[in-house]
Amino acid sequence: MDENLYHMDIMNTTKQLIIDESKIISDTLLYYSQIVFYIGLCGIISILGIVANTLNIIVFIRQGVLKDSSTVSLLALSISDLLGLVFLLWMSVCFLFTYMPNLDLPLDIISVMTITGVRPHIMFVQITGWLTVYIAFERCMCVVFPFKVGRMFTAKRSAIIVMMIPIFIVLTEQVPMFIVEHLRWLPNSSTNKTILSIYRSSNANSVFSVTKYLNSTIAISLRVIFVFCFTEITALRVVASRKWRKSASTSDKQNQTIKSKTKMSENKSVDHAIDDREKRLVKMIRVISIIFLVCSMPELVFVLVEDVEIEISPDGRYSNLFFFLYQFSFLLEGINATINITIYYRMSTKYRCEFNKLFGINL
């Protein structure tokens, strides 16, 4: 996603709602849609998500962070989602200020929102994406190499990996962009005042074009492909394992001529319990995969469309269409970061038990 997608004159749009028939998305439609999406929907989703992920973090810590590699990964995912939603909420607050034309602030709201809201939010969305890839890979290895995964994925190793992901993203993307574009006190010719605004160096466009290609086009495509492949491999392997177990169990029963009814009943109960666990595992993996892919695909499509049609850009001929489409992307990112708590509660017995203990719920 382009970090400069809010470099547009919203204040002029706010003052002059003129319908331009030559535009695919009129200024008026863009104006009201931003109120609905950013101030309304994204604001509400952010608040709900902050509460939900705070609860996730508390539950995972109570479970014992370093006891299980999966808990480490899910805790890191919840922290990343929480921070991404905090900055999304800050974006909603900044947008609210842009629709108050009588404010006389010593800063440019759009510039401040871009540097302190949009860019950090996008960074944590990227961190969440790669954490999701790692979690999908970890689960895939648990199924493919069940007897070796304990040595491969220890809690300490997972902790190191999940800490390296944000460090890598910051060093390869955020630091170069901050060097060429950041906030400075700059003179404003229209007001004859010095205001806090964005400073861009002469080579900023070159840096942005490289970072956009690497961290948007390529990175988003790889995340979607990896999550889909790892999830499907896991699901197919679990289904195959369940069919093999049933076949082996049937063969054993046919070869045994003497077996007590009590023993048969116990074996049947154990097989049924194993099948139920595997069914829940496949269902949970596929639900997480579907939610991630649904929330990621629009952004992937937008990025690919931008590469094909260069006029769909913040300062291109179809700039209104660009901003209009990315509203859905931000909303879906917020939903993806918020909805995980319902998946954990419904499909993880361990999480549900700890959650109920936290609130003193006896079921």
Short mmCIF file of N, CA and C in Angstrom, two decimals, residues 218-328:
data_model
loop_
_atom_site.label_atom_id
_atom_site.label_comp_id
_atom_site.label_asym_id
_atom_site.label_seq_id
_atom_site.Cartn_x
_atom_site.Cartn_y
_atom_site.Cartn_z
N ILE A 218 5.30 -7.18 -4.33
CA ILE A 218 5.90 -8.50 -4.12
C ILE A 218 5.51 -9.08 -2.77
N ALA A 219 5.62 -8.29 -1.70
CA ALA A 219 5.39 -8.81 -0.35
C ALA A 219 3.95 -9.27 -0.16
N ILE A 220 2.98 -8.49 -0.62
CA ILE A 220 1.57 -8.88 -0.46
C ILE A 220 1.28 -10.14 -1.25
N SER A 221 1.81 -10.23 -2.47
CA SER A 221 1.60 -11.43 -3.29
C SER A 221 2.18 -12.66 -2.60
N LEU A 222 3.39 -12.55 -2.08
CA LEU A 222 4.02 -13.69 -1.41
C LEU A 222 3.25 -14.10 -0.16
N ARG A 223 2.78 -13.13 0.61
CA ARG A 223 2.03 -13.47 1.83
C ARG A 223 0.77 -14.25 1.50
N VAL A 224 0.04 -13.79 0.50
CA VAL A 224 -1.19 -14.48 0.11
C VAL A 224 -0.89 -15.89 -0.38
N ILE A 225 0.13 -16.03 -1.21
CA ILE A 225 0.49 -17.35 -1.77
C ILE A 225 0.95 -18.29 -0.66
N PHE A 226 1.81 -17.82 0.23
CA PHE A 226 2.34 -18.66 1.30
C PHE A 226 1.24 -19.14 2.24
N VAL A 227 0.39 -18.21 2.68
CA VAL A 227 -0.68 -18.60 3.61
C VAL A 227 -1.62 -19.60 2.97
N PHE A 228 -1.98 -19.37 1.72
CA PHE A 228 -2.88 -20.30 1.02
C PHE A 228 -2.24 -21.68 0.90
N CYS A 229 -0.98 -21.73 0.47
CA CYS A 229 -0.31 -23.03 0.26
C CYS A 229 -0.12 -23.78 1.57
N PHE A 230 0.40 -23.09 2.60
CA PHE A 230 0.64 -23.76 3.89
C PHE A 230 -0.66 -24.26 4.50
N THR A 231 -1.72 -23.47 4.38
CA THR A 231 -3.00 -23.85 4.95
C THR A 231 -3.59 -25.07 4.24
N GLU A 232 -3.53 -25.06 2.92
CA GLU A 232 -4.08 -26.20 2.17
C GLU A 232 -3.28 -27.47 2.40
N ILE A 233 -1.96 -27.35 2.47
CA ILE A 233 -1.12 -28.53 2.76
C ILE A 233 -1.48 -29.11 4.12
N THR A 234 -1.65 -28.23 5.10
CA THR A 234 -2.02 -28.68 6.45
C THR A 234 -3.36 -29.38 6.46
N ALA A 235 -4.35 -28.75 5.82
CA ALA A 235 -5.70 -29.32 5.80
C ALA A 235 -5.72 -30.67 5.09
N LEU A 236 -5.06 -30.76 3.94
CA LEU A 236 -5.04 -32.01 3.18
C LEU A 236 -4.30 -33.11 3.93
N ARG A 237 -3.21 -32.74 4.61
CA ARG A 237 -2.44 -33.75 5.35
C ARG A 237 -3.24 -34.28 6.55
N VAL A 238 -3.96 -33.40 7.22
CA VAL A 238 -4.77 -33.84 8.36
C VAL A 238 -5.90 -34.76 7.90
N VAL A 239 -6.55 -34.40 6.80
CA VAL A 239 -7.62 -35.25 6.27
C VAL A 239 -7.07 -36.61 5.86
N ALA A 240 -5.90 -36.62 5.20
CA ALA A 240 -5.29 -37.88 4.79
C ALA A 240 -4.92 -38.73 6.00
N SER A 241 -4.39 -38.09 7.03
CA SER A 241 -4.02 -38.81 8.25
C SER A 241 -5.24 -39.42 8.92
N ARG A 242 -6.33 -38.69 8.92
CA ARG A 242 -7.56 -39.21 9.52
C ARG A 242 -8.09 -40.40 8.74
N LYS A 243 -8.04 -40.36 7.42
CA LYS A 243 -8.50 -41.48 6.60
C LYS A 243 -7.60 -42.70 6.81
N TRP A 244 -6.29 -42.48 6.92
CA TRP A 244 -5.37 -43.59 7.15
C TRP A 244 -5.64 -44.24 8.50
N ARG A 245 -5.90 -43.41 9.53
CA ARG A 245 -6.17 -43.96 10.85
C ARG A 245 -7.45 -44.80 10.85
N LYS A 246 -8.45 -44.32 10.16
CA LYS A 246 -9.70 -45.08 10.07
C LYS A 246 -9.47 -46.41 9.36
N SER A 247 -8.69 -46.37 8.27
CA SER A 247 -8.42 -47.58 7.51
C SER A 247 -7.62 -48.58 8.34
N ALA A 248 -6.61 -48.07 9.07
CA ALA A 248 -5.80 -48.94 9.91
C ALA A 248 -6.62 -49.54 11.04
N SER A 249 -7.52 -48.71 11.61
CA SER A 249 -8.38 -49.19 12.70
C SER A 249 -9.31 -50.28 12.22
N THR A 250 -9.87 -50.12 11.01
CA THR A 250 -10.76 -51.13 10.44
C THR A 250 -10.02 -52.43 10.17
N SER A 251 -8.79 -52.32 9.67
CA SER A 251 -7.99 -53.50 9.38
C SER A 251 -7.65 -54.27 10.65
N ASP A 252 -7.32 -53.51 11.71
CA ASP A 252 -7.00 -54.16 12.98
C ASP A 252 -8.20 -54.90 13.55
N LYS A 253 -9.35 -54.31 13.38
CA LYS A 253 -10.56 -54.95 13.90
C LYS A 253 -10.86 -56.24 13.16
N GLN A 254 -10.61 -56.25 11.86
CA GLN A 254 -10.88 -57.44 11.08
C GLN A 254 -9.89 -58.55 11.41
N ASN A 255 -8.65 -58.21 11.75
CA ASN A 255 -7.63 -59.21 12.05
C ASN A 255 -7.75 -59.78 13.45
N GLN A 256 -8.40 -59.06 14.33
CA GLN A 256 -8.54 -59.53 15.70
C GLN A 256 -9.80 -60.38 15.82
N THR A 257 -9.66 -61.57 16.32
CA THR A 257 -10.80 -62.49 16.45
C THR A 257 -11.43 -62.45 17.82
N ILE A 258 -10.65 -62.03 18.82
CA ILE A 258 -11.17 -61.97 20.18
C ILE A 258 -10.93 -60.56 20.72
N LYS A 259 -12.00 -59.92 21.09
CA LYS A 259 -11.87 -58.57 21.66
C LYS A 259 -13.09 -58.33 22.56
N SER A 260 -12.86 -57.85 23.72
CA SER A 260 -13.97 -57.61 24.64
C SER A 260 -14.79 -56.41 24.19
N LYS A 261 -16.06 -56.40 24.54
CA LYS A 261 -16.94 -55.30 24.16
C LYS A 261 -16.52 -53.99 24.83
N THR A 262 -16.02 -54.11 26.06
CA THR A 262 -15.58 -52.91 26.77
C THR A 262 -14.41 -52.24 26.07
N LYS A 263 -13.44 -53.08 25.63
CA LYS A 263 -12.27 -52.55 24.94
C LYS A 263 -12.66 -51.90 23.63
N MET A 264 -13.59 -52.53 22.90
CA MET A 264 -14.05 -51.97 21.63
C MET A 264 -14.71 -50.62 21.85
N SER A 265 -15.48 -50.52 22.92
CA SER A 265 -16.17 -49.26 23.22
C SER A 265 -15.18 -48.17 23.55
N GLU A 266 -14.11 -48.53 24.32
CA GLU A 266 -13.09 -47.52 24.67
C GLU A 266 -12.34 -47.04 23.43
N ASN A 267 -11.96 -47.98 22.54
CA ASN A 267 -11.25 -47.61 21.31
C ASN A 267 -12.10 -46.73 20.42
N LYS A 268 -13.38 -47.04 20.36
CA LYS A 268 -14.28 -46.23 19.54
C LYS A 268 -14.38 -44.81 20.06
N SER A 269 -14.42 -44.68 21.39
CA SER A 269 -14.49 -43.34 21.99
C SER A 269 -13.22 -42.55 21.72
N VAL A 270 -12.05 -43.23 21.83
CA VAL A 270 -10.77 -42.55 21.56
C VAL A 270 -10.69 -42.11 20.11
N ASP A 271 -11.05 -42.98 19.17
CA ASP A 271 -11.03 -42.63 17.75
C ASP A 271 -11.96 -41.48 17.45
N HIS A 272 -13.12 -41.48 18.11
CA HIS A 272 -14.08 -40.39 17.89
C HIS A 272 -13.53 -39.07 18.39
N ALA A 273 -12.84 -39.11 19.57
CA ALA A 273 -12.25 -37.89 20.12
C ALA A 273 -11.16 -37.36 19.22
N ILE A 274 -10.31 -38.26 18.68
CA ILE A 274 -9.25 -37.84 17.76
C ILE A 274 -9.83 -37.22 16.50
N ASP A 275 -10.88 -37.85 15.95
CA ASP A 275 -11.52 -37.31 14.75
C ASP A 275 -12.09 -35.93 15.00
N ASP A 276 -12.71 -35.72 16.17
CA ASP A 276 -13.28 -34.41 16.49
C ASP A 276 -12.19 -33.35 16.58
N ARG A 277 -11.06 -33.68 17.20
CA ARG A 277 -9.96 -32.72 17.29
C ARG A 277 -9.44 -32.34 15.91
N GLU A 278 -9.31 -33.33 15.06
CA GLU A 278 -8.79 -33.08 13.72
C GLU A 278 -9.78 -32.25 12.89
N LYS A 279 -11.06 -32.54 13.06
CA LYS A 279 -12.07 -31.77 12.35
C LYS A 279 -12.02 -30.31 12.78
N ARG A 280 -11.88 -30.08 14.10
CA ARG A 280 -11.80 -28.70 14.60
C ARG A 280 -10.54 -28.01 14.10
N LEU A 281 -9.43 -28.77 14.04
CA LEU A 281 -8.17 -28.20 13.55
C LEU A 281 -8.30 -27.77 12.10
N VAL A 282 -8.83 -28.64 11.26
CA VAL A 282 -9.01 -28.31 9.84
C VAL A 282 -9.94 -27.11 9.69
N LYS A 283 -11.02 -27.10 10.46
CA LYS A 283 -11.98 -26.00 10.36
C LYS A 283 -11.35 -24.68 10.79
N MET A 284 -10.61 -24.70 11.90
CA MET A 284 -9.98 -23.48 12.40
C MET A 284 -8.95 -22.94 11.42
N ILE A 285 -8.13 -23.85 10.86
CA ILE A 285 -7.10 -23.43 9.91
C ILE A 285 -7.74 -22.80 8.69
N ARG A 286 -8.79 -23.42 8.19
CA ARG A 286 -9.43 -22.90 6.97
C ARG A 286 -10.15 -21.59 7.24
N VAL A 287 -10.76 -21.44 8.41
CA VAL A 287 -11.43 -20.18 8.74
C VAL A 287 -10.41 -19.04 8.81
N ILE A 288 -9.30 -19.27 9.51
CA ILE A 288 -8.26 -18.25 9.60
C ILE A 288 -7.72 -17.90 8.22
N SER A 289 -7.52 -18.92 7.40
CA SER A 289 -7.00 -18.70 6.04
C SER A 289 -7.98 -17.88 5.20
N ILE A 290 -9.25 -18.24 5.27
CA ILE A 290 -10.26 -17.54 4.47
C ILE A 290 -10.35 -16.08 4.88
N ILE A 291 -10.37 -15.82 6.19
CA ILE A 291 -10.46 -14.44 6.68
C ILE A 291 -9.25 -13.64 6.23
N PHE A 292 -8.07 -14.21 6.36
CA PHE A 292 -6.85 -13.50 5.94
C PHE A 292 -6.87 -13.22 4.45
N LEU A 293 -7.24 -14.23 3.65
CA LEU A 293 -7.24 -14.06 2.19
C LEU A 293 -8.30 -13.06 1.75
N VAL A 294 -9.48 -13.12 2.35
CA VAL A 294 -10.55 -12.17 2.00
C VAL A 294 -10.13 -10.75 2.31
N CYS A 295 -9.48 -10.56 3.47
CA CYS A 295 -9.06 -9.22 3.87
C CYS A 295 -7.83 -8.73 3.12
N SER A 296 -7.06 -9.65 2.56
CA SER A 296 -5.82 -9.27 1.85
C SER A 296 -6.01 -9.11 0.35
N MET A 297 -6.96 -9.86 -0.23
CA MET A 297 -7.12 -9.85 -1.68
C MET A 297 -7.45 -8.46 -2.25
N PRO A 298 -8.36 -7.68 -1.63
CA PRO A 298 -8.63 -6.35 -2.20
C PRO A 298 -7.37 -5.49 -2.30
N GLU A 299 -6.53 -5.51 -1.27
CA GLU A 299 -5.30 -4.72 -1.31
C GLU A 299 -4.38 -5.23 -2.41
N LEU A 300 -4.30 -6.55 -2.56
CA LEU A 300 -3.47 -7.11 -3.62
C LEU A 300 -3.97 -6.69 -5.00
N VAL A 301 -5.28 -6.73 -5.18
CA VAL A 301 -5.87 -6.31 -6.46
C VAL A 301 -5.60 -4.84 -6.73
N PHE A 302 -5.75 -4.00 -5.69
CA PHE A 302 -5.51 -2.56 -5.86
C PHE A 302 -4.06 -2.29 -6.26
N VAL A 303 -3.13 -2.98 -5.62
CA VAL A 303 -1.71 -2.78 -5.92
C VAL A 303 -1.40 -3.19 -7.35
N LEU A 304 -1.95 -4.33 -7.78
CA LEU A 304 -1.71 -4.78 -9.15
C LEU A 304 -2.35 -3.84 -10.17
N VAL A 305 -3.54 -3.32 -9.85
CA VAL A 305 -4.20 -2.37 -10.74
C VAL A 305 -3.38 -1.09 -10.86
N GLU A 306 -2.81 -0.64 -9.75
CA GLU A 306 -1.96 0.56 -9.78
C GLU A 306 -0.76 0.36 -10.71
N ASP A 307 -0.21 -0.84 -10.68
CA ASP A 307 0.95 -1.11 -11.53
C ASP A 307 0.57 -1.09 -13.01
N VAL A 308 -0.67 -1.48 -13.32
CA VAL A 308 -1.12 -1.52 -14.71
C VAL A 308 -1.56 -0.14 -15.18
N GLU A 309 -2.35 0.55 -14.34
CA GLU A 309 -2.87 1.88 -14.69
C GLU A 309 -2.22 2.91 -13.76
N ILE A 310 -1.23 3.61 -14.27
CA ILE A 310 -0.47 4.54 -13.45
C ILE A 310 -1.28 5.76 -13.03
N GLU A 311 -2.39 6.03 -13.72
CA GLU A 311 -3.22 7.18 -13.38
C GLU A 311 -4.05 6.94 -12.11
N ILE A 312 -4.14 5.66 -11.66
CA ILE A 312 -4.78 5.36 -10.38
C ILE A 312 -3.72 5.51 -9.31
N SER A 313 -3.57 6.72 -8.83
CA SER A 313 -2.53 7.06 -7.86
C SER A 313 -2.98 8.29 -7.09
N PRO A 314 -2.29 8.65 -5.98
CA PRO A 314 -2.71 9.80 -5.19
C PRO A 314 -2.76 11.11 -5.97
N ASP A 315 -1.91 11.27 -6.97
CA ASP A 315 -1.90 12.51 -7.74
C ASP A 315 -2.20 12.28 -9.22
N GLY A 316 -2.78 11.12 -9.57
CA GLY A 316 -3.10 10.82 -10.96
C GLY A 316 -4.49 11.26 -11.35
N ARG A 317 -4.87 10.92 -12.57
CA ARG A 317 -6.17 11.32 -13.10
C ARG A 317 -7.31 10.69 -12.30
N TYR A 318 -7.10 9.47 -11.83
CA TYR A 318 -8.14 8.76 -11.08
C TYR A 318 -7.80 8.72 -9.60
N SER A 319 -7.36 9.85 -9.06
CA SER A 319 -6.96 9.91 -7.65
C SER A 319 -8.15 9.63 -6.73
N ASN A 320 -9.33 10.15 -7.08
CA ASN A 320 -10.51 9.91 -6.24
C ASN A 320 -10.84 8.43 -6.17
N LEU A 321 -10.71 7.73 -7.28
CA LEU A 321 -10.94 6.29 -7.29
C LEU A 321 -9.92 5.58 -6.42
N PHE A 322 -8.68 6.04 -6.47
CA PHE A 322 -7.61 5.47 -5.64
C PHE A 322 -7.97 5.57 -4.15
N PHE A 323 -8.33 6.76 -3.70
CA PHE A 323 -8.66 6.95 -2.28
C PHE A 323 -9.94 6.22 -1.90
N PHE A 324 -10.89 6.18 -2.82
CA PHE A 324 -12.16 5.51 -2.55
C PHE A 324 -11.95 4.01 -2.35
N LEU A 325 -11.15 3.38 -3.19
CA LEU A 325 -10.92 1.94 -3.10
C LEU A 325 -10.15 1.57 -1.84
N TYR A 326 -9.18 2.39 -1.47
CA TYR A 326 -8.37 2.05 -0.31
C TYR A 326 -9.12 2.19 1.01
N GLN A 327 -10.28 2.84 0.99
CA GLN A 327 -11.10 2.88 2.19
C GLN A 327 -11.51 1.46 2.58
N PHE A 328 -11.88 0.65 1.59
CA PHE A 328 -12.28 -0.73 1.87
C PHE A 328 -11.11 -1.54 2.40
#
